[in-house]
Short mmCIF file of C-alpha atoms and ligand atoms in Angstrom, two decimals:
data_model
loop_
_atom_site.label_atom_id
_atom_site.label_comp_id
_atom_site.label_asym_id
_atom_site.label_seq_id
_atom_site.Cartn_x
_atom_site.Cartn_y
_atom_site.Cartn_z
CA MET A 231 101.99 65.04 90.48
CA LEU A 232 102.01 65.34 94.30
CA ARG A 233 100.14 68.43 95.44
CA SER A 234 100.20 69.48 99.06
CA VAL A 235 98.77 72.81 100.21
CA ALA A 236 100.51 74.33 103.26
CA PRO A 237 98.25 75.23 106.24
CA ALA A 238 99.13 78.94 106.02
CA GLY A 239 101.71 81.23 104.49
CA THR A 240 102.52 84.14 102.22
CA PRO A 241 104.08 83.80 98.77
CA VAL A 242 107.61 85.22 98.78
CA GLU A 243 109.47 85.56 95.49
CA ILE A 244 113.09 84.41 95.39
CA THR A 245 114.02 87.68 93.68
CA GLN A 246 112.55 89.60 96.64
CA VAL A 247 114.77 87.63 99.02
CA LEU A 248 117.87 88.13 96.88
CA ARG A 249 117.20 91.85 96.43
CA SER A 250 116.69 92.19 100.19
CA ALA A 251 120.03 90.47 100.83
CA ALA A 252 121.74 92.73 98.28
CA ALA A 253 120.20 95.84 99.90
CA VAL A 254 121.51 94.75 103.31
CA ALA A 255 124.97 93.98 101.93
CA LEU A 256 125.23 97.33 100.13
CA SER A 257 124.01 99.57 102.93
CA ALA A 258 125.07 99.65 106.55
CA ARG A 259 122.48 102.26 107.57
CA GLU A 260 119.51 101.66 109.89
CA ASP A 261 116.68 102.16 107.47
CA GLU A 262 113.48 103.43 109.09
CA GLU A 263 111.30 103.24 105.96
CA LEU A 264 109.42 100.07 107.01
CA PHE A 265 108.54 101.55 110.39
CA GLN A 266 107.48 104.87 108.84
CA ARG A 267 105.22 103.07 106.36
CA LEU A 268 103.68 100.98 109.13
CA ALA A 269 103.18 104.09 111.29
CA THR A 270 101.34 105.82 108.43
CA ARG A 271 99.23 102.80 107.53
CA LEU A 272 98.28 101.99 111.12
CA LYS A 273 98.03 105.64 112.24
CA VAL A 274 100.38 105.10 115.20
CA ARG A 275 103.07 107.39 116.58
CA HIS A 276 105.64 104.82 117.68
CA VAL A 277 106.85 101.62 115.97
CA PHE A 278 109.63 99.29 117.18
CA GLY A 279 111.09 96.41 115.16
CA ILE A 280 111.86 93.26 117.19
CA SER A 281 113.03 89.70 116.56
CA SER A 282 109.59 88.05 116.91
CA GLY A 283 106.01 88.49 118.07
CA ARG A 284 106.74 86.80 121.39
CA SER A 285 109.68 89.17 122.04
CA ALA A 286 107.45 92.10 121.07
CA LEU A 287 104.90 91.04 123.70
CA ALA A 288 107.56 90.40 126.36
CA LEU A 289 109.13 93.82 125.76
CA ILE A 290 105.76 95.59 125.95
CA LEU A 291 105.11 93.74 129.24
CA ARG A 292 108.49 94.78 130.62
CA GLY A 293 107.81 98.36 129.55
CA LEU A 294 104.39 98.37 131.22
CA SER A 295 105.93 96.83 134.35
CA ARG A 296 108.19 99.88 134.59
CA LEU A 297 105.06 102.06 134.71
CA LYS A 298 103.20 99.82 137.22
CA PRO A 299 105.85 97.77 139.04
CA ASP A 300 103.46 96.31 141.64
CA HIS A 301 101.09 94.89 139.05
CA ARG A 302 102.26 91.37 138.23
CA VAL A 303 99.28 89.66 136.57
CA VAL A 304 98.61 89.45 132.82
CA ALA A 305 95.17 88.27 131.68
CA ILE A 306 95.42 86.36 128.40
CA PRO A 307 92.83 84.43 126.35
CA ALA A 308 92.58 80.83 127.62
CA TYR A 309 92.90 79.66 124.02
CA THR A 310 95.75 81.40 122.23
CA CYS A 311 99.21 80.71 120.84
CA PHE A 312 101.52 79.06 123.41
CA THR A 313 104.06 81.83 122.73
CA VAL A 314 101.72 84.25 124.55
CA PRO A 315 101.94 82.57 127.99
CA ALA A 316 105.62 81.94 127.19
CA ALA A 317 106.15 85.70 126.77
CA VAL A 318 104.37 86.41 130.08
CA VAL A 319 106.69 83.95 131.87
CA HIS A 320 109.70 85.38 129.97
CA ALA A 321 108.76 88.82 131.41
CA ARG A 322 108.57 87.21 134.92
CA LEU A 323 104.86 87.88 135.32
CA LYS A 324 101.88 85.68 136.23
CA ILE A 325 99.11 84.42 133.94
CA HIS A 326 95.38 84.78 134.44
CA PRO A 327 93.53 82.86 131.67
CA VAL A 328 90.26 84.38 130.44
CA GLU A 329 87.50 82.06 129.19
CA ILE A 330 86.73 82.02 125.44
CA ASP A 331 83.44 82.51 123.61
CA PRO A 332 83.59 79.69 121.01
CA ALA A 333 81.01 81.48 118.82
CA THR A 334 83.51 84.27 118.04
CA LEU A 335 86.87 82.99 119.43
CA ASP A 336 87.00 86.32 121.31
CA CYS A 337 87.24 86.41 125.13
CA ASP A 338 83.97 85.64 126.89
CA PRO A 339 82.53 89.02 128.08
CA ASP A 340 81.86 87.67 131.62
CA GLY A 341 85.34 86.18 131.73
CA LEU A 342 86.83 89.60 130.92
CA GLU A 343 84.71 91.42 133.46
CA ASN A 344 85.53 88.89 136.18
CA VAL A 345 89.32 89.26 135.99
CA PRO A 346 90.36 90.51 139.47
CA GLY A 347 91.78 94.03 139.20
CA ASP A 348 94.04 94.12 142.29
CA ASP A 349 97.45 93.42 140.79
CA LEU A 350 96.39 93.24 137.16
CA LEU A 351 98.94 94.76 134.78
CA CYS A 352 97.07 94.26 131.52
CA LEU A 353 94.56 92.40 129.39
CA VAL A 354 95.76 90.82 126.13
CA SER A 355 93.55 90.06 123.10
CA SER A 356 94.28 87.41 120.43
CA ASN A 357 92.51 88.32 117.15
CA LEU A 358 92.89 84.68 116.08
CA PHE A 359 92.84 84.09 112.31
CA GLY A 360 92.36 87.84 111.89
CA LEU A 361 88.85 87.73 113.37
CA THR A 362 89.14 91.03 115.21
CA ASN A 363 88.28 90.98 118.90
CA ASP A 364 85.99 93.48 120.57
CA GLY A 365 88.68 96.05 121.32
CA ALA A 366 86.18 98.49 122.86
CA ARG A 367 85.14 95.87 125.43
CA PHE A 368 88.78 95.07 126.29
CA ARG A 369 89.53 98.80 126.64
CA ALA A 370 86.52 99.40 128.89
CA ALA A 371 87.31 96.35 131.08
CA ALA A 372 90.96 97.47 131.37
CA ARG A 373 89.97 101.03 132.29
CA VAL A 374 87.61 99.86 135.07
CA LYS A 375 90.41 97.79 136.57
CA GLY A 376 93.11 100.44 136.15
CA ALA A 377 95.02 98.10 133.84
CA PHE A 378 96.48 98.38 130.33
CA PHE A 379 95.21 96.63 127.20
CA ILE A 380 97.63 95.00 124.73
CA ASP A 381 96.10 94.28 121.32
CA ASP A 382 97.79 91.09 120.07
CA ALA A 383 97.54 91.26 116.28
CA ALA A 384 100.28 88.71 115.59
CA GLN A 385 97.87 87.03 113.15
CA ALA A 386 95.83 90.07 112.18
CA LEU A 387 97.89 92.55 110.14
CA GLY A 388 95.46 94.13 107.68
CA ALA A 389 92.31 93.15 109.61
CA SER A 390 90.15 95.83 111.20
CA ARG A 391 87.02 96.50 113.22
CA ASN A 392 84.83 99.49 112.44
CA GLY A 393 87.74 100.86 110.41
CA CYS A 394 90.23 100.57 113.29
CA PRO A 395 93.24 98.36 112.41
CA ALA A 396 93.69 95.26 114.59
CA GLY A 397 96.70 95.83 116.83
CA THR A 398 95.93 99.52 117.39
CA MET A 399 92.91 99.26 119.67
CA GLY A 400 94.91 98.99 122.88
CA ASP A 401 97.48 101.00 124.82
CA ALA A 402 100.04 99.05 122.80
CA GLY A 403 99.86 96.29 120.20
CA PHE A 404 102.08 94.00 118.17
CA TYR A 405 102.36 91.98 114.96
CA SER A 406 104.30 88.87 113.96
CA PHE A 407 106.01 88.11 110.66
CA GLY A 408 106.63 84.41 111.28
CA ARG A 409 106.01 81.76 108.61
CA GLY A 410 102.22 81.48 108.65
CA LYS A 411 101.38 85.14 109.09
CA ALA A 412 99.68 87.78 106.89
CA LEU A 413 103.16 88.86 105.74
CA ALA A 414 105.82 86.24 106.29
CA ALA A 415 109.54 86.93 106.61
CA VAL A 416 110.38 83.71 108.54
CA GLU A 417 110.67 85.76 111.75
CA GLY A 418 110.09 89.26 113.06
CA GLY A 419 107.78 91.32 115.22
CA VAL A 420 106.66 94.92 115.46
CA ILE A 421 105.40 96.86 118.49
CA VAL A 422 103.06 99.83 118.03
CA THR A 423 101.74 102.41 120.48
CA ASN A 424 100.27 105.90 120.44
CA SER A 425 101.30 106.59 124.03
CA ASP A 426 104.51 108.59 124.50
CA ASP A 427 104.89 107.27 128.08
CA ILE A 428 104.56 103.65 127.03
CA ALA A 429 106.88 104.25 124.05
CA ALA A 430 109.49 105.74 126.40
CA ALA A 431 109.23 102.73 128.74
CA ILE A 432 109.52 100.30 125.81
CA ARG A 433 112.49 102.25 124.44
CA GLU A 434 114.27 101.73 127.78
CA GLU A 435 113.78 98.01 127.26
CA THR A 436 114.74 97.88 123.58
CA GLN A 437 117.68 100.28 123.40
CA ASN A 438 120.23 97.75 124.65
CA LEU A 439 118.99 94.84 122.58
CA ALA A 440 121.60 93.13 120.44
CA SER A 441 121.38 93.14 116.66
CA SER A 442 120.94 89.93 114.72
CA SER A 443 124.41 88.29 114.32
CA VAL A 444 126.05 87.70 110.92
CA LEU A 445 125.68 83.95 111.41
CA HIS A 446 122.00 84.35 112.22
CA SER A 447 121.50 86.59 109.17
CA ALA A 448 123.07 83.90 106.95
CA GLU A 449 120.77 81.28 108.49
CA LEU A 450 117.79 83.58 107.94
CA LEU A 451 118.70 84.11 104.31
CA PHE A 452 118.83 80.35 103.81
CA GLN A 453 115.47 79.87 105.55
CA MET A 454 113.85 82.63 103.47
CA LEU A 455 115.07 80.99 100.24
CA VAL A 456 113.78 77.59 101.37
CA TYR A 457 110.46 79.16 102.37
CA SER A 458 110.04 80.95 99.07
CA VAL A 459 110.61 77.73 97.11
CA PHE A 460 108.83 75.15 99.23
CA LEU A 461 105.58 76.94 100.13
CA ASN A 462 104.44 76.19 96.58
CA PRO A 463 101.94 73.27 96.67
CA ARG A 464 103.97 71.46 94.00
CA LEU A 465 106.89 71.21 96.44
CA TYR A 466 105.41 71.57 99.94
CA TRP A 467 105.01 67.78 100.25
CA LEU A 468 108.79 67.57 100.64
CA PRO A 469 109.32 69.63 103.84
CA ASN A 470 105.95 68.37 105.05
CA SER A 471 107.22 64.80 104.95
CA LEU A 472 110.28 65.58 107.12
CA PRO A 473 109.13 65.22 110.75
CA PHE A 474 112.32 66.78 112.22
CA LEU A 475 111.28 70.16 110.72
CA LYS A 476 108.31 70.04 113.15
CA LEU A 477 106.17 72.13 110.77
CA GLY A 478 103.05 73.40 112.49
CA SER A 479 104.09 72.26 115.98
CA THR A 480 103.37 74.53 118.94
CA GLU A 481 105.75 74.62 121.89
CA PHE A 482 105.65 76.38 125.23
CA ASN A 483 109.18 77.72 125.65
CA PRO A 484 109.75 80.88 127.72
CA ALA A 485 113.55 80.75 127.12
CA PHE A 486 113.68 82.63 123.82
CA ARG A 487 116.13 85.34 122.81
CA ASP A 488 115.14 89.00 122.25
CA TYR A 489 117.02 91.04 119.65
CA ARG A 490 116.38 93.82 117.14
CA MET A 491 114.54 93.06 113.92
CA SER A 492 117.11 91.78 111.45
CA ALA A 493 117.89 94.14 108.55
CA LEU A 494 117.13 91.28 106.16
CA VAL A 495 113.62 90.88 107.60
CA ARG A 496 113.10 94.64 107.38
CA GLU A 497 114.12 94.73 103.73
CA LEU A 498 111.96 91.72 102.80
CA LEU A 499 108.91 93.16 104.56
CA LEU A 500 109.39 96.47 102.76
CA ARG A 501 109.23 94.59 99.45
CA GLN A 502 106.14 92.65 100.53
CA MET A 503 104.13 95.47 102.11
CA GLY A 504 102.58 96.53 98.81
CA MET A 505 101.04 93.04 98.43
CA LEU A 506 99.45 92.85 101.88
CA ASP A 507 95.95 93.99 100.90
CA GLU A 508 95.93 91.81 97.80
CA PHE A 509 97.01 88.72 99.82
CA ASN A 510 94.35 89.41 102.46
CA ARG A 511 91.66 89.96 99.83
CA THR A 512 92.46 86.54 98.36
CA ARG A 513 92.33 84.94 101.81
CA ARG A 514 88.94 86.52 102.49
CA GLU A 515 87.56 85.42 99.12
CA ASN A 516 88.72 81.85 99.74
CA ALA A 517 87.15 81.96 103.21
CA LEU A 518 83.87 83.09 101.66
CA VAL A 519 83.87 80.14 99.23
CA LEU A 520 84.58 77.73 102.10
CA ALA A 521 81.80 79.26 104.23
CA GLY A 522 79.37 78.88 101.32
CA ALA A 523 80.36 75.25 100.79
CA LEU A 524 79.73 74.45 104.44
CA GLU A 525 76.30 76.02 104.68
CA GLY A 526 73.80 73.53 106.06
CA ASN A 527 76.54 71.07 107.16
CA SER A 528 75.63 70.39 110.79
CA SER A 529 78.94 68.64 111.58
CA PHE A 530 80.89 71.92 111.51
CA THR A 531 80.34 75.45 112.87
CA LYS A 532 82.11 78.53 111.60
CA PRO A 533 83.12 81.08 114.28
CA ARG A 534 81.23 84.28 113.55
CA SER A 535 83.01 87.50 112.62
CA ALA A 536 81.34 90.41 114.44
CA ASP A 537 79.55 93.31 112.73
CA GLY A 538 82.02 95.85 111.40
CA CYS A 539 84.84 93.29 111.44
CA LEU A 540 87.03 92.95 108.34
CA PRO A 541 88.97 89.75 109.04
CA ASN A 542 92.11 88.74 107.16
CA TYR A 543 91.46 84.98 107.62
CA ILE A 544 95.08 83.86 107.65
CA ARG A 545 93.39 80.45 108.08
CA PHE A 546 89.75 79.45 107.96
CA PRO A 547 88.65 78.13 111.38
CA LEU A 548 85.98 75.49 111.85
CA ILE A 549 84.62 73.82 114.98
CA ALA A 550 83.67 70.16 114.52
CA ARG A 551 80.74 68.52 116.30
CA ASP A 552 83.17 66.49 118.42
CA GLU A 553 86.83 65.55 118.65
CA ALA A 554 86.47 62.35 116.61
CA THR A 555 84.81 64.28 113.75
CA ARG A 556 87.58 66.89 113.89
CA ASP A 557 90.33 64.28 113.77
CA ARG A 558 88.69 62.39 110.92
CA ALA A 559 88.16 65.61 108.92
CA VAL A 560 91.81 66.61 109.38
CA ARG A 561 92.98 63.12 108.37
CA GLU A 562 90.85 63.01 105.24
CA LEU A 563 91.71 66.56 104.18
CA ARG A 564 95.42 65.84 104.59
CA ALA A 565 95.09 62.64 102.58
CA ALA A 566 93.57 64.80 99.83
CA GLY A 567 96.58 67.17 99.92
CA ILE A 568 94.99 69.96 101.98
CA GLY A 569 97.04 71.26 104.93
CA ALA A 570 94.22 71.15 107.46
CA GLY A 571 95.31 71.05 111.08
CA PRO A 572 94.03 70.92 114.61
CA PHE A 573 95.16 74.26 115.97
CA TYR A 574 96.80 74.78 119.38
CA PRO A 575 96.98 71.35 121.02
CA SER A 576 95.40 72.47 124.29
CA ALA A 577 93.98 75.42 126.18
CA VAL A 578 96.54 77.57 128.02
CA CYS A 579 95.41 76.01 131.33
CA ASP A 580 96.46 72.52 130.17
CA ILE A 581 99.96 73.36 128.91
CA GLU A 582 102.47 71.08 130.59
CA GLY A 583 104.43 72.96 133.27
CA ILE A 584 102.13 76.03 133.28
CA ALA A 585 100.73 75.62 136.83
CA PRO A 586 103.51 77.47 138.74
CA HIS A 587 103.07 80.45 136.44
CA MET A 588 99.36 80.90 137.07
CA ALA A 589 98.05 83.78 139.17
CA LEU A 590 95.26 81.66 140.65
CA GLY A 591 94.82 78.14 142.00
CA ASN A 592 91.80 76.90 140.07
CA PHE A 593 92.52 78.04 136.57
CA HIS A 594 90.67 75.68 134.23
CA CYS A 595 88.50 77.22 131.50
CA ALA A 596 86.04 74.58 130.24
CA LYS A 597 85.01 76.29 126.98
CA ALA A 598 88.61 76.87 125.90
CA GLU A 599 89.48 73.25 126.73
CA ASP A 600 86.53 71.99 124.70
CA LEU A 601 87.45 74.30 121.80
CA SER A 602 91.00 72.93 121.69
CA ARG A 603 89.55 69.45 121.08
CA ARG A 604 87.20 70.50 118.25
CA LEU A 605 88.81 73.41 116.37
CA PHE A 606 90.70 72.89 113.12
CA THR A 607 91.73 75.13 110.26
CA ILE A 608 91.76 75.07 106.48
CA PRO A 609 94.26 76.96 104.30
CA THR A 610 93.16 80.21 102.62
CA HIS A 611 96.50 81.63 101.39
CA PRO A 612 97.15 82.81 97.83
CA TYR A 613 98.52 79.42 96.72
CA VAL A 614 95.07 77.88 97.38
CA GLN A 615 93.30 77.31 94.06
CA ALA A 616 89.63 76.78 93.14
CA ARG A 617 90.30 73.04 92.79
CA ASP A 618 91.63 72.95 96.40
CA LEU A 619 88.49 74.65 97.69
CA HIS A 620 86.47 72.15 95.71
CA THR A 621 88.42 69.28 97.31
CA VAL A 622 87.72 70.70 100.79
CA ALA A 623 84.01 70.97 100.01
CA GLU A 624 83.93 67.41 98.67
CA VAL A 625 85.72 65.95 101.71
CA LEU A 626 83.62 67.82 104.28
CA GLU A 627 80.39 66.97 102.47
CA ARG A 628 80.93 63.33 103.50
CA PHE A 629 80.27 64.27 107.14
C1 LIG B 959 98.16 85.07 118.69
C2 LIG B 959 99.66 85.07 118.63
N1 LIG B 959 100.34 85.85 119.50
C3 LIG B 959 101.69 85.90 119.49
C4 LIG B 959 102.43 85.14 118.60
C5 LIG B 959 103.94 85.18 118.65
O1 LIG B 959 104.56 85.50 117.43
P1 LIG B 959 105.98 84.89 117.03
O2 LIG B 959 105.77 83.51 116.53
O3 LIG B 959 106.48 85.82 115.97
O4 LIG B 959 106.83 84.91 118.24
C6 LIG B 959 101.77 84.32 117.69
C7 LIG B 959 102.55 83.49 116.76
O5 LIG B 959 102.18 82.56 116.16
C8 LIG B 959 100.34 84.27 117.70
O6 LIG B 959 99.67 83.50 116.85
#
C-alpha cells in the first residue's frame, strides 16, 4: 500500500464539513459564536473574521496607517512566509527586513533594535512553527521607536509564552486557517486586538468588505471535502503526485482579494475548536520523539524553543549542516513516504521583484539567506504514526 504523509495539516471529518454546510444552508444569520469563543480563549476584546491570514495582516496595516498616516515602513522578519511581504505591498507600505537568529528562528535582537524609527509603522513577528517569539522584546523595541507591534500567529494558534497566547502579545495579532495550520478550514483568518482605537480603525477597513460569493462558497465546500479525504496518508500520494495542484509552493503575490470570513469556514472552525488542544498536544509529542531521535546527530540542528515557550509545532523544523545535506535528507525522506520539505524557498530579501518595495537600498540579511538554504521540516500532525517517526529516525541516522 502506498503511504504518503502530508507535510502539515489538521484532520477534518467529512461529517464536520457536511454539518457545517447544512448549518450555513439552514441559517442566514451572522453567527458570532466562533469569535466569542476565540475572544474568551485568547482573552481579547475584539475579534474580526477575514478571508485569510494575509488579508488579516493587510487590514491591520491599513487600520494602523489610519492612526499614523505618515509612517510607511513595516519591519518584518527576513525569513517568513512570502504572504507577509505580499500583505505589506498590498497595503501600499514599504518593507524593512529584520535579520533572523537561526538558533531560535526569532528576529535577531540587534536586528530589531537597529530598525530605524523615523517612519516606522510597526514591527511584525512570525512565530514560525508555533515557536513563540520574544513578544516582550518586540513590544519594548516598538515602544522605543513609537511604533506598533503586530503579533503574527498565523502558524501559532494554541502556542504560548509564559502563559500568554501567541498572537496576543502585540497591539494587534492574527491567525490563519489555511491548509497546513493548527486548525485548517482551507482558508480564513482572524484579527485580534485589545485596543479600542485600533479595533475602531480596523472596523473602518472591514465594514465595507464583501461577503464570500455563492460560487466561492461552493468551491470552498468542494475543497474542504477533498481536504478531509486526501490528507489521510493512505490517499495523500494522489494529490501529491499532481504537480498542477502546486501543493506546498510559496508565491509572492500582493494582488489577493480581501473579503469577510466565509460562513462555511466559520461553521467548520466552530466544530474543530474543541480539538485544537488535542491536535497540538499530539504535534508536540511527535516533535519530542523526533528531537530525541536526533540527539547526537551532528548533521542537523533543532531550533531552540525559549524558556516558558509552549510551541504547537505545526511542523518540526531542522537546520541541516549545509544545503546539499538538506536536499539529500528531503529527497530520502520523501522517497520513504514522509512529507519533508525545504521551507520558504528564499529569504524575503531575495524574493523576485521585491526590490522596489524595500524601505532601504542595501537590504540583504545573510543569516536569513543562509537559513533558507538549510532549513527543512518534518510532519508532526495527528496523522503521523509511530512507524512514520521511526522511518524519519532511520533515514536521518544515515547522515
Ligand atoms: C507566518 C505566516 N504569516 C502569514 C500567513 C498568511 O496566512 P494565509 O495563508 O491564511 O494568507 C502565513 C501563511 O502561511 C504564515 O505562515
